[in-house]
Each structure stands twice: as C-alpha cells, then as structure tokens.
Amino acid sequence: MNDNSLKVLFACSELTPWVKTGGLADVCGSLPQALADVGEDVRIVLPGYQSLLQHIPAPTFICIVALPLGNITLCRGNLNGIQVLLVMHESFTNRPGNPYMSDSDRPWADNAFRFALFSQAVGEIAQNRTNQDWQPDIVHCHDWQTGLVPALLSQSDSTPNTSRPATVFTIHNLAYQGNIMIDAYNKLGLPSELLVQDGLEFWNQASFIKGGIAFADKITTVSPTYADEITSKEFGCGMEGLLQHRRDRLSGILNGIDTNIWDPETDPHINTNYTFESIDNKINNKKDLQTQLKLREDPDALVLGVISRLAVQKGIDVIIDAMKQLKKENIQFAMLAAGDSELQQQLQTLAKANPENVSVAIGYDESLAHRIEAGADVFLMPSRYEPCGLNQMYSHRYGTLPLVTSVGGLADTVIDIGDDPAKANGFVIPSANSTLLHDEIMKVIELFKDKTTWRRLQHNAMQIDYSWTASADQYKKLYRQTVQGLPKQKIQLQKNLQ
Ligand code: ADP
Ligand code: GLC
C-alpha cells in the first residue's frame, strides 16, 4: 500500500480455498492478492456460508447492519493477510454444502433474496456505512450474484459528502444470469425504478447480471476473445445488444492462475515433482494415475484427462460421442466431473464397459484434479464457449498438452501446431463437434509417437508466464481510468415499464 493505492472492495460469491464451485473461486482467491502485490488496498466481501466456519471458526464481529431486506451481521476474517468481510445471515449460515444448490442439485428457492441481500450489504460497505472508517474507491463485482451492486449504487447521489465509489463488473460467465420473474422481484421489495428497459428488465423478467452490465462504470470479462464474442448473437445470451451499446466500457483481461498452487515442481498432491528439465519424471505421475484409477498400466497409452463441471458449456457430450468411435485406439480417459446427472450416467456406463481404459470419478476432488493434471498426456476441453478457462493453463504448467476448441480464453491461450509450429503448445479444433474431436485425437495419437516434437510442445507450454502480475497491472490501470471518469450525479433512468 502507498499514497497512490486505491481502496478496492472485491465482492464475490466464491473464494478459493474456502468455497468453490468453479474457476470464479480460483480467480477471486488469487486476484486480490495480486492486486495487493501491485500496491492496492484490497478487502474482499463474501457471504458467510455455513461451510466457511470450518476455515474461520471465530470471525470478528464488526456490526449489525439494517438493510431493506433484513438485518445482517458483518464479521471479519482473513485470507493470507487480506481482510475478508463476511455477510452473515441465516440464509447463508444455516445452509450446508454448495453455495447455490441443495444436495438434490436444485438451486435454493430463495437465491434471489440471498444475493439481493448480499448486494445490499455490499452497497452499504461501499458507502462507508458499516462502522469501518474505510471507503472503497472501487467496488469490483463478479457475476450475477453481485450484479445488483452497481445498479443499487447507481441510484445514490455522488456528492463530496456522500460519494459512491466507482464500479467494475466482471463477467465470468454470461450464461448464468440470475433472472427472476417480475412478481418475485416486486415481492422482494427491490427498487421499482431499476426495473426499466435500460435497467434490470430483461424479456419480462428481472435480471441480476443485467444490473452489472447496464450500470457498472466499467465492464470486463476474463479474456479478450470472450469480450468480442459476447457482443455477438451466438455468444451474447440475449445481452449482445446492450453489450454492443456499452462496448466502449467493455474490455477483456485474461485471468492469471495461482502459480504456487499449480506448480509441478512443488505440488504436494502428485507422486513425483518435476520441471521441464526433469520432465522425464512426469511418467511416474502417469503410472501412479493409472494404478490409482485402475487403468491398464501402459506408458505408451495416450492418457486424456478431463476435469470439468458437467454442463452443456463444456462439450462433455461431444467427448462421449468421440469416445464411442475411439474404442480400438491405445488411449485412456481419466475423468473427474460433477454436475448434470444424465451426462454423469452416460460417462459411468462407458467406464463400466471399458474399465481398463476409462475411469470416471464423479464428485469434487481437488487432490485428484492435481494428479490428473500431472499424470495425463493431453487435457480435453472441447467447450462450446469458454470465457477464460483455467484448466488449459494448469495443463500447460504441467506439460500436459491441451486439446481445445477455438473459443474465448481457450483461443487466447492455446496455439495449434498447424498454426505456428514454433510456438505450438496444444491442439485446437474450430468448434465442439465429435467428428472434429475424433479426428484430432487420431492426429494427436500419431504425434505422441514423435517424442521430439512432443517435448518441444511441452517446453513451449511449460515456459508460459501465467502469473497474475500482468493482469493485475491491467486491472490497476482500469481502476484509475474508472475513478477518473466517474459521473458526479446518479444515473437517470427512463422508459419505466411500471
Ligand atoms: P468453470 O469455472 O467454467 O468451471 P474453469 O476452467 O475456469 O471452468 O475452472 C474450473 C475449476 O474448477 C478448475 O480449478 C478445475 O480444476 C476445478 N474443477 C472443476 N471440476 C472439478 C472437480 N470435479 N473436482 C475438482 N476440481 C474441479
Ligand atoms: C467461469 C468460466 C470460466 C472462467 C472462470 C473464471 O466459470 O466458465 O471460463 O475461467 O469463470 O473466470
């Protein structure tokens, strides 16, 4: 921290290592630290989920805050030296497990209430009304769960005495929008003046993510290519018109990764640590993986790793179709996944029929994820869309060559051997299609026999700098532009539908 530091309130709904459903948690767990390292004064604000209590058994009480939706208790914890403000309310503290879903994989019925309440709490902290003597210059919000924050703040007057901070909204995944029926919105008693066409209204619903897109001073997403893609009909999930309209505020900043957690040289989860210089030792991890997953022990079999949410986005159905056509090849699949029960069943059926070559672990397993990254030869990610994607970058670090589709952050990080043989670090197919994937895997099987070329690709992959420094610098610049451009008056809304 120094005189030029900006105060940044980082509002998110997941945080590695405490609560994670996907890459959002990894980003929120490592970007604040990187921002602090480049001099910013950062505090994180997170819902006080029940599962957090095992990590912070006795959070420090700050105050009780009366919000339009109810009273919350604000507490303080600490993650590697960064203050984490916890919004405690029974709708968070009394729910076990996943932050958004019940054990039967249904979204909690009151999610709109929970994240509206959380957003109101963030709004109060942002305006220095929570007994902390700390007012952020920037509130940096992430995904639909915090989309209401810029909307709510846009309605507060910005005068020298009651200034609102500038807002940055980062889209990690535009397909998850937090849309609710207008009736439900009205029942919550949320501000009716926000429910207009140039506000939260979205096809006769109220959209939380639209709050971030329509009202934030700056919008970012997690890769330059996804920033372009979401202004098109194909990837815009209905928000493309608004994103085109706000194009001058939208930019893409590629995620970094936590290079301490994902480091084959020091990773405590894997059988044998290695660097590119000792890459010959990677084979021990392959052997270990094959043994553990009860796959046939065969150094020559091409092991394809998958670690994924089972969702349409990830093209798992495309992998399943390709697998069915690949039965005769000397390849193996090491898969770790959770989500859609139909896809889960199809994968388990394939594993049962081919126990020596297909292993499917259903569930969430951080340690196995590391062992797959280290033990596989190739990592499969044939996503239909991918805002950034972290696993292809983890794979690069581990010398495990990613096979991906040319979308979003995958297009920004993976270079196909056909495109640039000197810089190649993986394999790219144009789109999520099982024939394309099958044909590419056949090519990769051949290339795997050419050890010199394979090593060259591994070398290219392993020497990429994925640390957060470059991205944190870009956010730092963006924060300064945002603060300078902050309008002094509240945003005037028109076209009220009420
Ligand atoms: P997304 O956020 O869309 O799921 P990302 O590639 O950005 O995709 O991040 C996914 C993160 O979640 C990675 O850290 C990945 O290792 C992890 N992950 C996904 N599924 C599992 C699982 N079943 N077990 C352990 N980790 C998982
Ligand atoms: C989302 C996206 C993923 C991205 C992650 C972190 O979950 O699906 O592509 O890597 O957020 O930004």
XYZ file of C-alpha atoms and ligand atoms in Angstrom:
537
model
C 0.000 0.000 0.000
C 1.213 3.548 -0.739
C -0.104 7.058 -1.419
C -1.219 6.032 -4.879
C -3.101 2.977 -3.655
C -6.761 2.751 -4.461
C -9.105 1.133 -1.989
C -10.782 -1.806 -3.696
C -13.759 -3.714 -2.345
C -13.798 -7.077 -4.093
C -17.336 -8.525 -3.971
C -17.711 -12.191 -4.832
C -19.731 -15.301 -4.033
C -16.883 -17.883 -4.064
C -13.328 -17.844 -2.789
C -10.627 -20.500 -3.104
C -9.638 -22.200 -0.799
C -12.799 -21.715 1.277
C -15.735 -22.143 -1.082
C -15.519 -23.188 -4.720
C -17.800 -24.414 -7.485
C -15.556 -23.430 -10.404
C -12.967 -21.062 -11.789
C -14.677 -17.987 -10.316
C -13.452 -19.086 -6.882
C -9.883 -19.539 -8.107
C -9.855 -16.056 -9.624
C -11.372 -14.434 -6.528
C -8.926 -16.347 -4.341
C -5.842 -15.123 -6.162
C -6.541 -11.799 -7.922
C -6.974 -9.775 -4.670
C -3.541 -10.925 -3.515
C -2.053 -9.936 -6.877
C -3.744 -6.518 -6.603
C -2.308 -6.079 -3.112
C 1.105 -7.042 -4.506
C 0.872 -4.220 -7.074
C 0.025 -1.765 -4.279
C -3.770 -1.661 -3.977
C -5.583 -1.641 -0.610
C -7.973 -4.570 -1.070
C -10.768 -6.010 1.056
C -12.919 -8.931 -0.038
C -16.610 -9.260 0.814
C -18.213 -12.703 0.739
C -21.451 -14.293 2.013
C -20.844 -16.028 5.357
C -21.752 -19.546 4.233
C -22.002 -22.295 6.830
C -19.064 -24.167 5.276
C -16.779 -21.200 5.967
C -16.945 -21.780 9.695
C -14.516 -24.695 9.437
C -11.942 -22.246 7.996
C -12.794 -19.240 10.184
C -14.236 -20.709 13.382
C -14.440 -17.344 15.164
C -14.880 -14.426 12.773
C -14.528 -11.000 14.403
C -17.795 -9.136 14.900
C -17.910 -5.708 13.200
C -21.524 -4.561 13.401
C -25.142 -5.322 12.676
C -26.413 -3.656 9.530
C -30.111 -2.989 8.945
C -30.851 -3.469 5.237
C -34.145 -3.112 3.360
C -34.251 -6.928 3.033
C -33.342 -7.660 6.676
C -30.610 -7.371 9.251
C -27.206 -8.888 8.624
C -24.218 -9.255 10.899
C -20.949 -8.118 9.375
C -17.869 -10.012 10.535
C -14.234 -10.060 9.596
C -11.889 -12.898 8.669
C -8.534 -13.018 6.976
C -7.146 -14.813 3.933
C -3.357 -14.655 3.615
C -3.270 -11.169 5.107
C -6.248 -9.814 3.142
C -9.315 -8.794 5.141
C -12.419 -10.752 4.222
C -15.728 -9.191 5.267
C -18.390 -11.805 5.861
C -22.079 -11.060 5.399
C -23.763 -13.295 7.964
C -27.453 -14.071 7.627
C -29.338 -17.275 8.373
C -29.955 -17.818 4.635
C -26.168 -18.266 4.324
C -25.072 -19.502 7.732
C -27.752 -22.185 8.055
C -27.232 -23.838 4.653
C -24.800 -26.723 4.321
C -22.722 -27.524 1.231
C -22.821 -25.789 -2.125
C -23.402 -22.010 -2.094
C -26.171 -22.069 -4.700
C -27.722 -25.544 -4.661
C -29.246 -28.027 -2.286
C -27.964 -31.606 -2.024
C -30.504 -32.648 -4.634
C -28.809 -30.242 -7.076
C -31.691 -27.774 -7.142
C -30.946 -24.070 -6.786
C -32.027 -22.812 -3.346
C -35.513 -21.329 -3.829
C -34.500 -18.060 -2.168
C -31.291 -17.397 -4.149
C -32.682 -14.098 -5.457
C -33.339 -12.967 -1.895
C -29.920 -14.170 -0.678
C -27.885 -12.407 -3.337
C -30.060 -9.279 -3.304
C -29.439 -9.118 0.440
C -25.720 -9.679 -0.117
C -25.685 -6.920 -2.763
C -27.432 -4.512 -0.395
C -24.782 -5.283 2.223
C -22.012 -4.622 -0.309
C -23.717 -1.321 -1.169
C -23.645 -0.259 2.498
C -19.967 -1.161 2.904
C -19.248 0.668 -0.359
C -20.780 3.815 1.079
C -18.857 3.545 4.334
C -21.902 2.946 6.478
C -20.689 -0.154 8.290
C -18.573 1.107 11.115
C -15.235 0.596 9.418
C -13.894 4.012 8.542
C -12.841 2.654 5.190
C -14.499 3.686 1.966
C -13.511 1.962 -1.239
C -12.691 3.954 -4.371
C -13.713 0.952 -6.456
C -16.204 -1.838 -5.939
C -15.204 -4.751 -8.143
C -18.145 -7.155 -8.607
C -18.210 -10.617 -10.133
C -21.038 -12.366 -11.990
C -24.804 -12.252 -11.441
C -24.603 -12.803 -7.688
C -23.262 -9.250 -7.315
C -24.958 -7.709 -10.373
C -27.353 -5.660 -8.257
C -24.486 -3.791 -6.588
C -23.726 -1.393 -9.484
C -27.481 -0.970 -10.027
C -28.134 -0.045 -6.393
C -25.099 2.228 -6.203
C -26.060 3.998 -9.432
C -29.016 5.425 -7.554
C -27.032 7.046 -4.794
C -26.082 10.689 -5.305
C -22.393 11.313 -5.679
C -21.526 14.491 -3.823
C -18.370 15.282 -1.865
C -20.136 14.156 1.334
C -21.950 11.097 0.106
C -19.802 9.834 -2.694
C -20.402 6.486 -4.255
C -17.382 4.512 -5.347
C -16.779 3.617 -8.978
C -17.943 0.161 -10.038
C -16.293 -2.503 -12.157
C -18.310 -5.560 -13.114
C -16.548 -8.684 -14.342
C -18.463 -11.247 -16.369
C -17.093 -14.729 -15.748
C -19.973 -16.488 -17.431
C -22.766 -14.671 -19.255
C -24.987 -17.742 -19.410
C -25.703 -17.609 -15.667
C -27.855 -14.515 -15.351
C -29.817 -14.639 -12.107
C -33.133 -13.890 -13.858
C -36.342 -13.895 -11.835
C -39.983 -13.220 -12.554
C -41.046 -9.605 -12.168
C -43.546 -10.659 -9.498
C -40.756 -12.202 -7.467
C -38.683 -9.037 -7.870
C -41.574 -6.893 -6.699
C -42.265 -9.218 -3.769
C -38.696 -8.737 -2.608
C -39.382 -5.018 -2.487
C -36.346 -4.173 -4.597
C -36.347 -0.647 -6.099
C -39.043 -0.493 -8.773
C -37.269 2.397 -10.533
C -34.491 -0.039 -11.554
C -36.956 -2.285 -13.356
C -36.888 -0.492 -16.700
C -35.660 -1.413 -20.152
C -32.344 0.317 -19.749
C -32.115 -1.167 -16.255
C -32.815 -4.651 -14.927
C -35.768 -5.566 -17.128
C -34.922 -8.447 -19.481
C -37.627 -10.105 -21.567
C -40.280 -9.547 -18.900
C -38.008 -10.752 -16.169
C -35.657 -9.006 -13.779
C -32.032 -9.872 -14.476
C -29.360 -9.543 -11.808
C -26.479 -9.818 -14.277
C -28.014 -7.024 -16.330
C -27.624 -4.814 -13.273
C -23.861 -5.206 -13.613
C -23.821 -4.774 -17.381
C -26.198 -1.815 -17.542
C -24.950 0.153 -14.543
C -21.263 -0.552 -13.913
C -18.823 2.191 -14.803
C -16.630 -0.419 -16.497
C -17.389 -3.959 -17.604
C -14.690 -6.534 -18.002
C -14.641 -10.166 -18.905
C -11.970 -12.770 -18.454
C -10.384 -12.961 -21.913
C -10.098 -10.591 -24.890
C -11.756 -13.060 -27.275
C -14.769 -13.583 -24.986
C -15.111 -9.786 -24.746
C -15.589 -9.736 -28.525
C -17.707 -12.873 -28.655
C -20.333 -11.662 -26.182
C -21.253 -8.758 -28.424
C -22.484 -11.323 -30.988
C -25.810 -13.141 -31.107
C -24.053 -16.522 -30.944
C -22.400 -15.888 -27.569
C -24.317 -12.901 -26.171
C -27.058 -14.881 -24.355
C -29.534 -12.144 -25.249
C -27.338 -9.389 -23.771
C -25.470 -8.707 -27.037
C -27.427 -5.556 -27.877
C -26.701 -3.993 -24.504
C -23.059 -5.090 -24.661
C -22.693 -3.547 -28.128
C -24.231 -0.374 -26.768
C -21.741 -0.353 -23.879
C -18.797 -1.576 -25.975
C -16.683 1.443 -25.025
C -16.794 0.341 -21.381
C -16.143 -3.343 -22.072
C -12.708 -4.963 -22.148
C -11.209 -8.424 -21.750
C -8.440 -9.109 -19.264
C -7.097 -12.650 -19.332
C -7.131 -14.442 -15.986
C -3.898 -15.490 -14.404
C -3.543 -18.585 -12.241
C -2.176 -19.266 -8.782
C 1.286 -20.429 -9.805
C 2.059 -21.595 -6.249
C -0.896 -23.962 -6.062
C -0.479 -25.181 -9.642
C 3.231 -25.912 -9.807
C 4.534 -29.363 -10.759
C 7.830 -28.572 -9.064
C 6.275 -28.280 -5.592
C 2.747 -29.741 -5.880
C 2.209 -31.857 -2.730
C -0.634 -33.843 -4.311
C 1.405 -35.547 -7.020
C 3.624 -38.629 -6.931
C 6.800 -37.076 -8.339
C 7.582 -33.386 -8.683
C 9.163 -32.199 -11.912
C 10.123 -29.214 -14.045
C 10.736 -29.108 -17.786
C 14.376 -30.019 -17.071
C 13.237 -33.172 -15.258
C 10.176 -33.814 -17.446
C 11.186 -37.476 -17.752
C 9.825 -37.834 -14.205
C 6.316 -36.926 -15.382
C 5.907 -40.575 -16.386
C 5.855 -41.567 -12.678
C 2.711 -39.488 -12.267
C 1.145 -41.204 -15.253
C 1.956 -44.596 -13.802
C 0.597 -43.561 -10.415
C -2.608 -42.249 -12.007
C -3.094 -45.457 -13.978
C -2.613 -47.528 -10.823
C -4.920 -45.428 -8.706
C -7.665 -45.267 -11.285
C -7.247 -48.984 -12.075
C -6.417 -48.231 -15.683
C -4.097 -50.607 -17.544
C -0.509 -49.701 -16.749
C 0.885 -48.750 -20.114
C 3.355 -45.897 -20.680
C 2.506 -45.863 -24.392
C -1.227 -45.378 -23.961
C -2.174 -41.749 -24.579
C -3.902 -40.611 -21.375
C -6.548 -37.940 -21.935
C -7.547 -36.006 -18.814
C -10.845 -34.244 -18.171
C -11.718 -32.200 -15.065
C -14.990 -30.460 -15.501
C -18.382 -29.327 -14.448
C -20.876 -31.462 -16.354
C -22.655 -28.675 -18.186
C -23.618 -28.015 -21.802
C -20.863 -25.377 -21.925
C -18.104 -27.952 -21.536
C -18.887 -30.174 -24.538
C -18.852 -33.375 -22.473
C -21.485 -34.860 -24.810
C -19.043 -34.250 -27.664
C -16.341 -36.163 -25.762
C -18.769 -39.029 -25.115
C -19.631 -39.303 -28.828
C -15.957 -39.209 -29.803
C -15.088 -41.838 -27.155
C -17.545 -44.260 -28.696
C -15.662 -44.021 -32.004
C -12.228 -44.466 -30.432
C -12.554 -47.870 -28.807
C -9.772 -49.548 -30.778
C -7.035 -46.983 -30.134
C -4.436 -47.215 -27.400
C -5.887 -44.349 -25.397
C -7.247 -43.928 -21.885
C -9.567 -41.418 -20.284
C -9.026 -40.107 -16.743
C -12.125 -38.101 -15.946
C -13.197 -36.174 -12.857
C -16.531 -34.432 -13.124
C -19.701 -33.410 -11.369
C -22.995 -31.921 -12.454
C -25.698 -32.967 -14.932
C -26.931 -36.417 -13.887
C -27.729 -37.588 -17.429
C -24.133 -36.931 -18.612
C -22.860 -38.481 -15.391
C -24.725 -41.685 -16.143
C -23.501 -41.857 -19.739
C -19.911 -41.465 -18.563
C -20.311 -44.130 -15.901
C -21.758 -46.532 -18.458
C -18.711 -46.016 -20.687
C -16.389 -46.576 -17.730
C -18.162 -49.791 -16.758
C -17.866 -51.125 -20.300
C -14.146 -50.212 -20.588
C -12.691 -50.408 -17.064
C -9.091 -50.706 -18.264
C -9.250 -47.604 -20.413
C -11.891 -45.319 -18.975
C -12.000 -44.063 -15.413
C -14.761 -41.710 -14.309
C -14.702 -40.183 -10.844
C -17.883 -38.326 -10.028
C -17.658 -35.600 -7.422
C -15.374 -32.799 -6.432
C -11.782 -33.813 -5.624
C -9.073 -31.138 -5.510
C -6.255 -33.643 -4.999
C -7.299 -35.912 -7.885
C -7.555 -32.794 -10.082
C -3.849 -32.167 -9.460
C -2.940 -35.792 -10.105
C -4.819 -35.793 -13.415
C -3.047 -32.600 -14.482
C 0.312 -34.207 -13.707
C -0.410 -37.725 -14.952
C -2.303 -37.130 -18.216
C -0.588 -36.568 -21.560
C -3.377 -34.465 -23.036
C -6.136 -32.402 -21.414
C -9.516 -32.264 -23.187
C -11.606 -29.087 -23.174
C -13.900 -29.037 -26.213
C -16.044 -26.236 -24.779
C -18.931 -24.701 -26.710
C -17.922 -21.406 -25.161
C -15.269 -20.661 -22.553
C -14.979 -17.190 -21.038
C -11.420 -17.945 -19.969
C -10.899 -21.494 -18.757
C -8.259 -22.255 -16.169
C -7.560 -25.931 -16.737
C -5.850 -25.397 -20.086
C -3.438 -23.055 -18.297
C -2.914 -25.509 -15.409
C -2.278 -28.154 -18.081
C 0.345 -26.009 -19.777
C 2.153 -25.641 -16.436
C 2.225 -29.431 -16.060
C 3.389 -30.134 -19.621
C 0.025 -31.751 -20.347
C -0.977 -30.586 -23.808
C -4.493 -29.152 -24.040
C -6.846 -30.105 -26.863
C -9.418 -27.324 -27.023
C -11.972 -25.546 -29.164
C -11.163 -22.154 -30.606
C -13.393 -20.112 -28.313
C -12.911 -17.460 -25.626
C -9.888 -17.820 -23.403
C -9.009 -21.150 -24.996
C -8.399 -19.336 -28.305
C -6.294 -16.778 -26.437
C -4.012 -19.307 -24.749
C -3.658 -22.444 -26.870
C -1.633 -22.394 -30.099
C -2.154 -25.274 -32.504
C 0.786 -26.956 -34.127
C -0.726 -26.238 -37.560
C -0.991 -22.516 -36.824
C 2.513 -21.928 -35.541
C 4.786 -24.970 -35.245
C 7.488 -22.960 -33.444
C 5.170 -21.655 -30.710
C 2.648 -24.504 -30.595
C 1.558 -25.598 -27.115
C -1.503 -27.749 -27.786
C -4.204 -28.662 -30.248
C -7.144 -26.575 -31.417
C -10.327 -27.615 -33.204
C -12.675 -24.989 -34.636
C -15.776 -25.970 -32.683
C -17.320 -28.523 -30.325
C -18.075 -31.320 -32.752
C -17.483 -35.040 -32.149
C -16.124 -35.782 -35.623
C -13.656 -32.912 -35.369
C -12.651 -34.093 -31.904
C -12.295 -37.714 -33.001
C -10.168 -36.759 -35.998
C -7.970 -34.508 -33.869
C -7.423 -37.211 -31.265
C -6.350 -39.566 -34.088
C -3.776 -36.961 -35.180
C -2.585 -36.496 -31.607
C -2.130 -40.262 -31.187
C 0.288 -40.166 -34.134
C 2.092 -37.069 -32.892
C 2.524 -38.654 -29.449
C 4.895 -41.146 -31.082
C 7.157 -38.297 -32.214
C 8.843 -37.661 -28.860
C 10.988 -34.763 -30.105
C 8.022 -32.716 -31.306
C 6.029 -33.641 -28.206
C 8.823 -32.373 -25.958
C 9.008 -29.137 -27.948
C 5.308 -28.507 -27.387
C 5.681 -29.335 -23.693
C 8.577 -26.926 -23.457
C 6.547 -24.145 -25.100
C 3.666 -24.849 -22.736
C 5.683 -25.023 -19.528
C 7.576 -21.796 -20.044
C 4.464 -19.580 -20.359
C 4.155 -16.987 -17.588
C 0.621 -17.318 -16.236
C 1.246 -15.398 -13.017
C -1.291 -12.714 -12.141
C 1.181 -9.824 -12.384
C 0.357 -8.750 -15.945
C -3.412 -8.982 -15.415
C -3.250 -7.210 -12.038
C -1.435 -4.342 -13.761
C -4.219 -4.141 -16.332
C -6.876 -4.018 -13.588
C -4.853 -1.351 -11.804
C -4.873 0.830 -14.943
C -8.558 0.183 -15.488
C -9.411 1.139 -11.883
C -7.679 4.505 -12.344
C -9.471 5.231 -15.616
C -12.744 4.289 -13.917
C -12.268 6.522 -10.909
C -11.343 9.447 -13.142
C -14.376 9.006 -15.363
C -16.916 8.668 -12.541
C -20.069 10.710 -13.237
C -20.965 13.002 -10.364
C -24.733 12.517 -10.408
C -26.887 9.468 -10.077
C -27.830 7.694 -13.296
C -31.183 8.888 -14.628
C -33.429 6.092 -15.756
C -36.144 6.415 -18.381
C -38.752 4.254 -20.048
C -40.284 2.979 -16.841
C -42.412 -0.061 -17.575
C -44.398 0.124 -14.333
P -15.501 -23.238 -14.922
O -15.297 -22.159 -13.937
O -16.331 -22.827 -16.084
O -15.988 -24.498 -14.314
P -12.599 -23.161 -15.255
O -11.694 -23.919 -16.152
O -12.437 -21.704 -15.217
O -14.083 -23.594 -15.587
O -12.347 -23.613 -13.756
C -12.725 -24.833 -13.235
C -12.023 -25.013 -11.910
O -12.733 -25.975 -11.136
C -10.625 -25.557 -12.060
O -9.850 -25.152 -10.945
C -10.866 -27.067 -12.014
O -9.717 -27.775 -11.651
C -11.935 -27.145 -10.979
N -12.831 -28.306 -11.078
C -13.859 -28.482 -11.943
N -14.487 -29.648 -11.690
C -13.831 -30.205 -10.654
C -13.997 -31.432 -9.913
N -14.964 -32.289 -10.213
N -13.140 -31.697 -8.903
C -12.146 -30.814 -8.617
N -11.936 -29.663 -9.257
C -12.772 -29.363 -10.258
C -16.308 -19.077 -15.393
C -15.988 -19.517 -16.792
C -14.557 -19.930 -16.989
C -13.609 -18.961 -16.317
C -13.991 -18.792 -14.865
C -13.073 -17.829 -14.125
O -16.682 -20.078 -14.557
O -16.843 -20.546 -17.221
O -14.265 -19.989 -18.370
O -12.290 -19.452 -16.401
O -15.283 -18.282 -14.778
O -13.068 -16.562 -14.707
